XYZ file of C-alpha atoms in Angstrom:
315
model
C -20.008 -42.397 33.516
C -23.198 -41.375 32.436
C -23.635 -39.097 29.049
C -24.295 -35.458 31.075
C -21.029 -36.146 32.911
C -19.064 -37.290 29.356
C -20.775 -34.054 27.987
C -19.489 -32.165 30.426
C -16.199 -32.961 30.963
C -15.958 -32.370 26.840
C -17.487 -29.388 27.597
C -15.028 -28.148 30.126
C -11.805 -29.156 28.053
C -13.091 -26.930 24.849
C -13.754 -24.144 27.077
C -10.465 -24.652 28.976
C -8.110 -25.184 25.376
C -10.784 -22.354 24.134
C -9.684 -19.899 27.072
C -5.571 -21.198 26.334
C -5.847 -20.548 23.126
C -7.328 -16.950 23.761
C -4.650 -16.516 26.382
C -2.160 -16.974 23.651
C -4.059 -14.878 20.754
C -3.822 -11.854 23.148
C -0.162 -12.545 24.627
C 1.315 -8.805 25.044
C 4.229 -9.090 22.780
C 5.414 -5.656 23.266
C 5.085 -2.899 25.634
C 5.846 0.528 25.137
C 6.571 3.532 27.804
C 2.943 1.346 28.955
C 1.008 1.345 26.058
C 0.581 -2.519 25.015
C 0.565 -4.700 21.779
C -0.606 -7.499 21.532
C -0.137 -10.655 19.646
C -3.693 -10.575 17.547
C -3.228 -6.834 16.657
C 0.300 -7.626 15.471
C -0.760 -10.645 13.326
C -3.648 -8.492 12.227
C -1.219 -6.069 10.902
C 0.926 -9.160 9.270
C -2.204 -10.831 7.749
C -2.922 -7.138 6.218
C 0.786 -7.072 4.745
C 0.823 -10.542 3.323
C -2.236 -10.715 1.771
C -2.794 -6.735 0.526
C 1.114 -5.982 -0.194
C 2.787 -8.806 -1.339
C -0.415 -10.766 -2.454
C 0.215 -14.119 -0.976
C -1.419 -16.703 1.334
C -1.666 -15.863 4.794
C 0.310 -18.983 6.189
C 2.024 -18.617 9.807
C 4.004 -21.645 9.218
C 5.375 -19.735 5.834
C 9.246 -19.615 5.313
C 9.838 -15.575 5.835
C 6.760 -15.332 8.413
C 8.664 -14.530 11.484
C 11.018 -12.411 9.682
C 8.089 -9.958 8.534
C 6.524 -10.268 12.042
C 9.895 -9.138 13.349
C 9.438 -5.862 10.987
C 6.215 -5.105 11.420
C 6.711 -5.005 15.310
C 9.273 -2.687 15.123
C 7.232 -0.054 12.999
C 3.869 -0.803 15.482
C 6.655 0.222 17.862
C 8.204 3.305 15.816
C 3.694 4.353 15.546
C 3.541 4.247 18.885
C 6.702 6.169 19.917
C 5.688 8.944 16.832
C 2.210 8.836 18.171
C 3.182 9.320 21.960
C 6.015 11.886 20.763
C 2.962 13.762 18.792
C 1.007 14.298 22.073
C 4.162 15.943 24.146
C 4.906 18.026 20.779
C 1.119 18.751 20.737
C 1.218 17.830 16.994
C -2.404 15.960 15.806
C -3.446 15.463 12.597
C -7.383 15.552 12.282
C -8.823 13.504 10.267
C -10.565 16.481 8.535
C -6.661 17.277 7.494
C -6.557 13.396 6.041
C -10.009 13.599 4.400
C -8.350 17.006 2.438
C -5.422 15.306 1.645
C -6.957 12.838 -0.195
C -9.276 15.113 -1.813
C -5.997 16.526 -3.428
C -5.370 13.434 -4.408
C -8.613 12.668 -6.159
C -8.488 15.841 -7.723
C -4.938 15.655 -9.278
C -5.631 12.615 -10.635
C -8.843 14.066 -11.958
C -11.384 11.323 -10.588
C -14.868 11.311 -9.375
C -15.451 10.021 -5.529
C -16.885 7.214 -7.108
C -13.705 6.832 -9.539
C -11.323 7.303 -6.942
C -12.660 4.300 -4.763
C -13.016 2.047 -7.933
C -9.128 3.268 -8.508
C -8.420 2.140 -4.849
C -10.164 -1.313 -5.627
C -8.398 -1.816 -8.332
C -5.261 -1.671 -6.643
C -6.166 -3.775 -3.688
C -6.834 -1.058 -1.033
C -9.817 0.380 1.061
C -10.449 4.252 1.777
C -9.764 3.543 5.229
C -6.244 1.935 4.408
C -5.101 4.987 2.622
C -6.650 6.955 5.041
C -4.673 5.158 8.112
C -1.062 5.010 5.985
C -1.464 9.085 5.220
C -2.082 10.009 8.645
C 0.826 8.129 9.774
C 3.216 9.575 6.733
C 2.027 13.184 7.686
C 2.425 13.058 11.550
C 6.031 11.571 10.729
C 6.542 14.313 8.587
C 5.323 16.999 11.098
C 7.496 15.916 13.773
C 10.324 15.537 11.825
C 9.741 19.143 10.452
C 9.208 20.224 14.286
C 11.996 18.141 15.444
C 15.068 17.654 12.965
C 16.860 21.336 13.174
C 18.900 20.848 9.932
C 17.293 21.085 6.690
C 17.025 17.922 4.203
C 18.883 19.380 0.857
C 19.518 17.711 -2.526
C 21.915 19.549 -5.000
C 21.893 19.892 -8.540
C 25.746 17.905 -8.204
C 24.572 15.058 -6.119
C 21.385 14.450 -9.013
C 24.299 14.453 -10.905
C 26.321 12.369 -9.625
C 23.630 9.686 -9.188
C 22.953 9.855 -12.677
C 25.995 9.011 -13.972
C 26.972 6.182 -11.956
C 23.349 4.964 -12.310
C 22.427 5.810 -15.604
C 22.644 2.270 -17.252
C 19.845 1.087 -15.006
C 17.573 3.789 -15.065
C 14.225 3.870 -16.589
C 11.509 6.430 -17.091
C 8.634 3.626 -15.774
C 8.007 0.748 -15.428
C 4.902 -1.836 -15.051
C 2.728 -2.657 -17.467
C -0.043 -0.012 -19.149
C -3.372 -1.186 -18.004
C -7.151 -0.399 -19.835
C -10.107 -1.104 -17.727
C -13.623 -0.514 -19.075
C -16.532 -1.146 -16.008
C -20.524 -1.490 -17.241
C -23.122 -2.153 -15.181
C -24.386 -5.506 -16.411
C -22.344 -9.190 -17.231
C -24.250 -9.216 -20.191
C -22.803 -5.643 -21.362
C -19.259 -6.737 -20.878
C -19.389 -10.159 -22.590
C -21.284 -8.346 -25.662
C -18.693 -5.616 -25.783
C -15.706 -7.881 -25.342
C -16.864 -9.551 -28.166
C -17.159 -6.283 -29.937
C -13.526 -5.003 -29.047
C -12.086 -8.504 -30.187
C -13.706 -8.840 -33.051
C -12.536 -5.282 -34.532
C -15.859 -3.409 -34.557
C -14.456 -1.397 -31.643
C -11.196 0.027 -30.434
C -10.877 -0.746 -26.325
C -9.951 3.330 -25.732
C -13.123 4.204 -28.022
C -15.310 1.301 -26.129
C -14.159 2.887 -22.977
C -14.612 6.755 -23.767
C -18.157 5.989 -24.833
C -19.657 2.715 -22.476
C -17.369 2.584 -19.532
C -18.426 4.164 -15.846
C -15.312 3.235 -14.170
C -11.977 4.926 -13.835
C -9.753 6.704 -16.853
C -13.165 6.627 -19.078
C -12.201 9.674 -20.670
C -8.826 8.931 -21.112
C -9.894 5.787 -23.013
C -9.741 3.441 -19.619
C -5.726 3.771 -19.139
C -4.940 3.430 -15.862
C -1.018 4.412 -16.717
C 1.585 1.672 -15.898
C 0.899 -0.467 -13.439
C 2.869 -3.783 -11.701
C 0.664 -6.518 -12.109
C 1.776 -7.412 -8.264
C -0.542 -4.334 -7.198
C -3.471 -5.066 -8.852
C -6.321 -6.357 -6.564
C -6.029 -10.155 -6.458
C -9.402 -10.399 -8.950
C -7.717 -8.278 -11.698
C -4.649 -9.842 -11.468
C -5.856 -13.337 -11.944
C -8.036 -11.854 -14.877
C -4.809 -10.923 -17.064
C -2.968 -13.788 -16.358
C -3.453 -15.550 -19.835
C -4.045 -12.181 -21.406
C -1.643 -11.272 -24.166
C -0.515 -7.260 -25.090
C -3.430 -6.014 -27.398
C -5.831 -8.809 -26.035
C -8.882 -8.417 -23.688
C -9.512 -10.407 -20.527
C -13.163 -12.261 -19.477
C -15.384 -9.888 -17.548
C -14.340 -9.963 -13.993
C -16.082 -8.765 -10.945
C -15.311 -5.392 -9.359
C -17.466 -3.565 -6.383
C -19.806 -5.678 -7.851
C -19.707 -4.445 -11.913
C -17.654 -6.166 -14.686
C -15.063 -4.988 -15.818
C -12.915 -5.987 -19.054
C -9.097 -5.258 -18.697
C -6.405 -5.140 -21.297
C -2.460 -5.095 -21.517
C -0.899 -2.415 -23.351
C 1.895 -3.079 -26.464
C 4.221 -1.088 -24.524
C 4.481 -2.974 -21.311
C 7.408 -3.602 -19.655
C 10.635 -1.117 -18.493
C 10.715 1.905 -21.090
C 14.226 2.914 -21.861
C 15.669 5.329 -23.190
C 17.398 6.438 -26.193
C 20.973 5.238 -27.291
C 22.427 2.511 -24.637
C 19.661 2.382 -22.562
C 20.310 5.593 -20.596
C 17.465 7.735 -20.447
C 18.132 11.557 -20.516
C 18.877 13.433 -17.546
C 15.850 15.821 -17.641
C 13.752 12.888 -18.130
C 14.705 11.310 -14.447
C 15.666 14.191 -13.087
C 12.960 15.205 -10.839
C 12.766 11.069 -9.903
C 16.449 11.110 -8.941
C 15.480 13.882 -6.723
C 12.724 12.668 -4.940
C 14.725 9.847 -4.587
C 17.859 11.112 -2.713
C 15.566 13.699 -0.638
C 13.615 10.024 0.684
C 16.926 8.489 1.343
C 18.431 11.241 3.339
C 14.983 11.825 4.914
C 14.606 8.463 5.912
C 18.018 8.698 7.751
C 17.598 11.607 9.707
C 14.036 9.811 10.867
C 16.214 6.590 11.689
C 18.135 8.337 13.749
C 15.342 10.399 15.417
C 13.529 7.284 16.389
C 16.872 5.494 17.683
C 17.072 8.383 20.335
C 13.496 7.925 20.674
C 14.035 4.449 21.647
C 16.807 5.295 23.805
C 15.165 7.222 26.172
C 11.859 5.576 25.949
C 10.455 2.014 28.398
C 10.157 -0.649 25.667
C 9.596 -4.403 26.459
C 9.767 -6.871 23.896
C 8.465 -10.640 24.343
C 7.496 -12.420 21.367
C-alpha cells in the first residue's frame, strides 16, 4: 500500500471518529414543547457549576457527575418552560431592566464600576454570569407575581415559631472576614506586605491610604466571606494564612493583591447558650420562610407547567 493511500485511509478514520464524536457532543438530550438541548450546552452548563460553584475539577468520570447533570437538566428544562411561559404571558425582561438592577446593586454596596467587577472577581464570577442568573430570578419572579393568585405571607408567629425550635443553631453570620488591598505594581505589594508584617502599618490603614481595589475606604473588608466562594486564585492564596497574618501578593484582573483573615472568623454566636437574639435574626428568619414558601408555590407552578407541556428526555 503505498504512503498516500496509508495517509489516507488515517485520514478518513480521524475524520470519521472526528464526525462520531461530534455526533455524540451534540446528541439532543432533551426536547421541550420543540425547543432542543443538547448534550454540549448541558455539559457547558455542568462544567460552569463544577468549576465556578463548588470549585472543583471538571472530571466526567467524577463520583456525583451524573447526579448534578441530572439537576441541571431539569432547571435548563424549568428556563425553558419559564422562558416559553414568558412569551404567552408577554412578560420580557430587557436587559436595560438587568443592567439597572445591578446598578442598585453596585450602588448599595457603595462600589465604583471598576470596584464592583473587581468584587465579582473576587468571588469567582463574570458580569455576564450575574447578569444571566438575575434575569432568570426576575422573569421567575414576574410570572409567579402574574401567575400565583394567592399571596406569599410570613407572620410575626411563624418567625416565632422558627426561632424557638431553631434557636440553638442559629447564627448572625458566618464565613470568615476577609481584607484585600490591590496596587498596581508586584513590587508595591511585596514592599507593603513587608510593611504590614513588620508593624510599621496596620492592613485597614495600608488599605484606606494605597489600595485601588474594593472596600478601600472601609479599610479593604470585604465582610464575611466562605473561603469556598472566593475565586480559585484567592482561595489558594489564604490557604497557609493564619487570622491576623497577610498572604503573598496574588494576581487579580491582572494587579496584586494582598489578602488577610480576620480574628473573628468563623460562626458568630450569640450571647448566653449560643442563641442569638430574636431581633438580631429576625429579618433572616423572614426572608427565609418567605423563600421556602415561595419556592413551593413555584414547584408547583412548574409541575403543572410540565404537565401540560411536550417534554422528551434522552440522556
Amino acid at each position: 500500500m503505498s504512503r498516500f493511500i496509508i495517509a489516507a485511509a488515517v485520514f478518513l478514520s480521524l475524520a470519521t471518529s472526528s464526525f462520531a464524536a461530534q455526533q455524540v457532543v451534540d446528541k439532543i438530550v432533551a426536547q421541550v414543547n420543540g425547543e432542543m438541548i443538547t448534550l454540549f450546552d448541558l455539559n457547558e452548563r455542568v462544567r460552569g457549576y463544577i468549576t465556578q460553584v463548588e470549585k472543583k475539577a471538571y472530571n466526567p468520570d467524577s463520583p456525583g457527575f451524573k447526579e448534578i447533570q441530572d439537576r441541571i437538566l431539569r432547571t435548563m428544562i424549568e428556563d425553558i418552560l419559564l422562558k416559553q411561559e414568558g412569551v404567552r404571558l408577554k412578560v420580557n425582561i430587557s436587559d436595560t431592566e438587568v443592567d439597572s438592577r445591578i446598578r442598585e446593586m453596585r450602588e448599595k454596596a457603595g462600589l465604583s464600576e471598576e470596584n464592583f467587577t473587581q468584587q465579582l472577581r473576587v468571588e469567582g464570577l463574570t458580569r455576564k454570569q450575574l447578569a444571566e442568573s438575575l434575569k432568570k430570578d426576575m422573569l421567575k419572579k414576574q410570572i409567579l407575581g402574574y401567575m400565583v393568585q394567592r399571596k406569599v405571607v410570613v407572620t410575626e408567629d411563624e418567625i416565632k415559631s422558627f426561632y424557638d425550635a431553631n434557636k440553638g443553631s442559629l447564627r448572625v453570620e458566618s464565613g470568615q472576614r476577609i481584607g484585600l488591598i490591590m496596587v498596581a505594581k508586584m513590587d508595591e505589594a511585596k514592599a507593603l506586605r513587608q510593611r504590614i508584617l513588620s508593624g510599621q502599618i496596620a492592613f485597614p490603614d495600608a488599605a484606606r491610604k494605597f489600595s485601588i481595589g474594593p472596600g478601600a475606604d472601609q479599610g479593604g473588608d470585604l465582610g464575611k466571606v466562605e473561603l469556598k466562594d472566593l475565586a480559585p486564585e484567592l482561595r489558594q492564596a489564604l490557604e497557609n494564612v493564619k487570622p491576623g497574618g497577610v498572604s503573598e501578593p496574588v494576581l487579580l484582573d491582572g494587579k496584586p493583591v494582598l489578602l488577610t483573615i480576620g480574628g473573628d472568623s468563623g460562626q458568630a454566636a450569640a450571647k448566653s447558650g449560643g442563641a442569638p437574639d430574636f431581633e438580631a435574626v429576625k429579618d433572616s428568619i423572614y426572608e427565609r420562610l418567605y423563600r421556602e414558601k415561595l419556592e413551593k408555590q413555584f414547584t408547583e407552578y412548574m409541575d403543572k407547567l410540565r404537565a401540560k407541556s411536550v417534554i422528551k428526555v434522552n440522556l
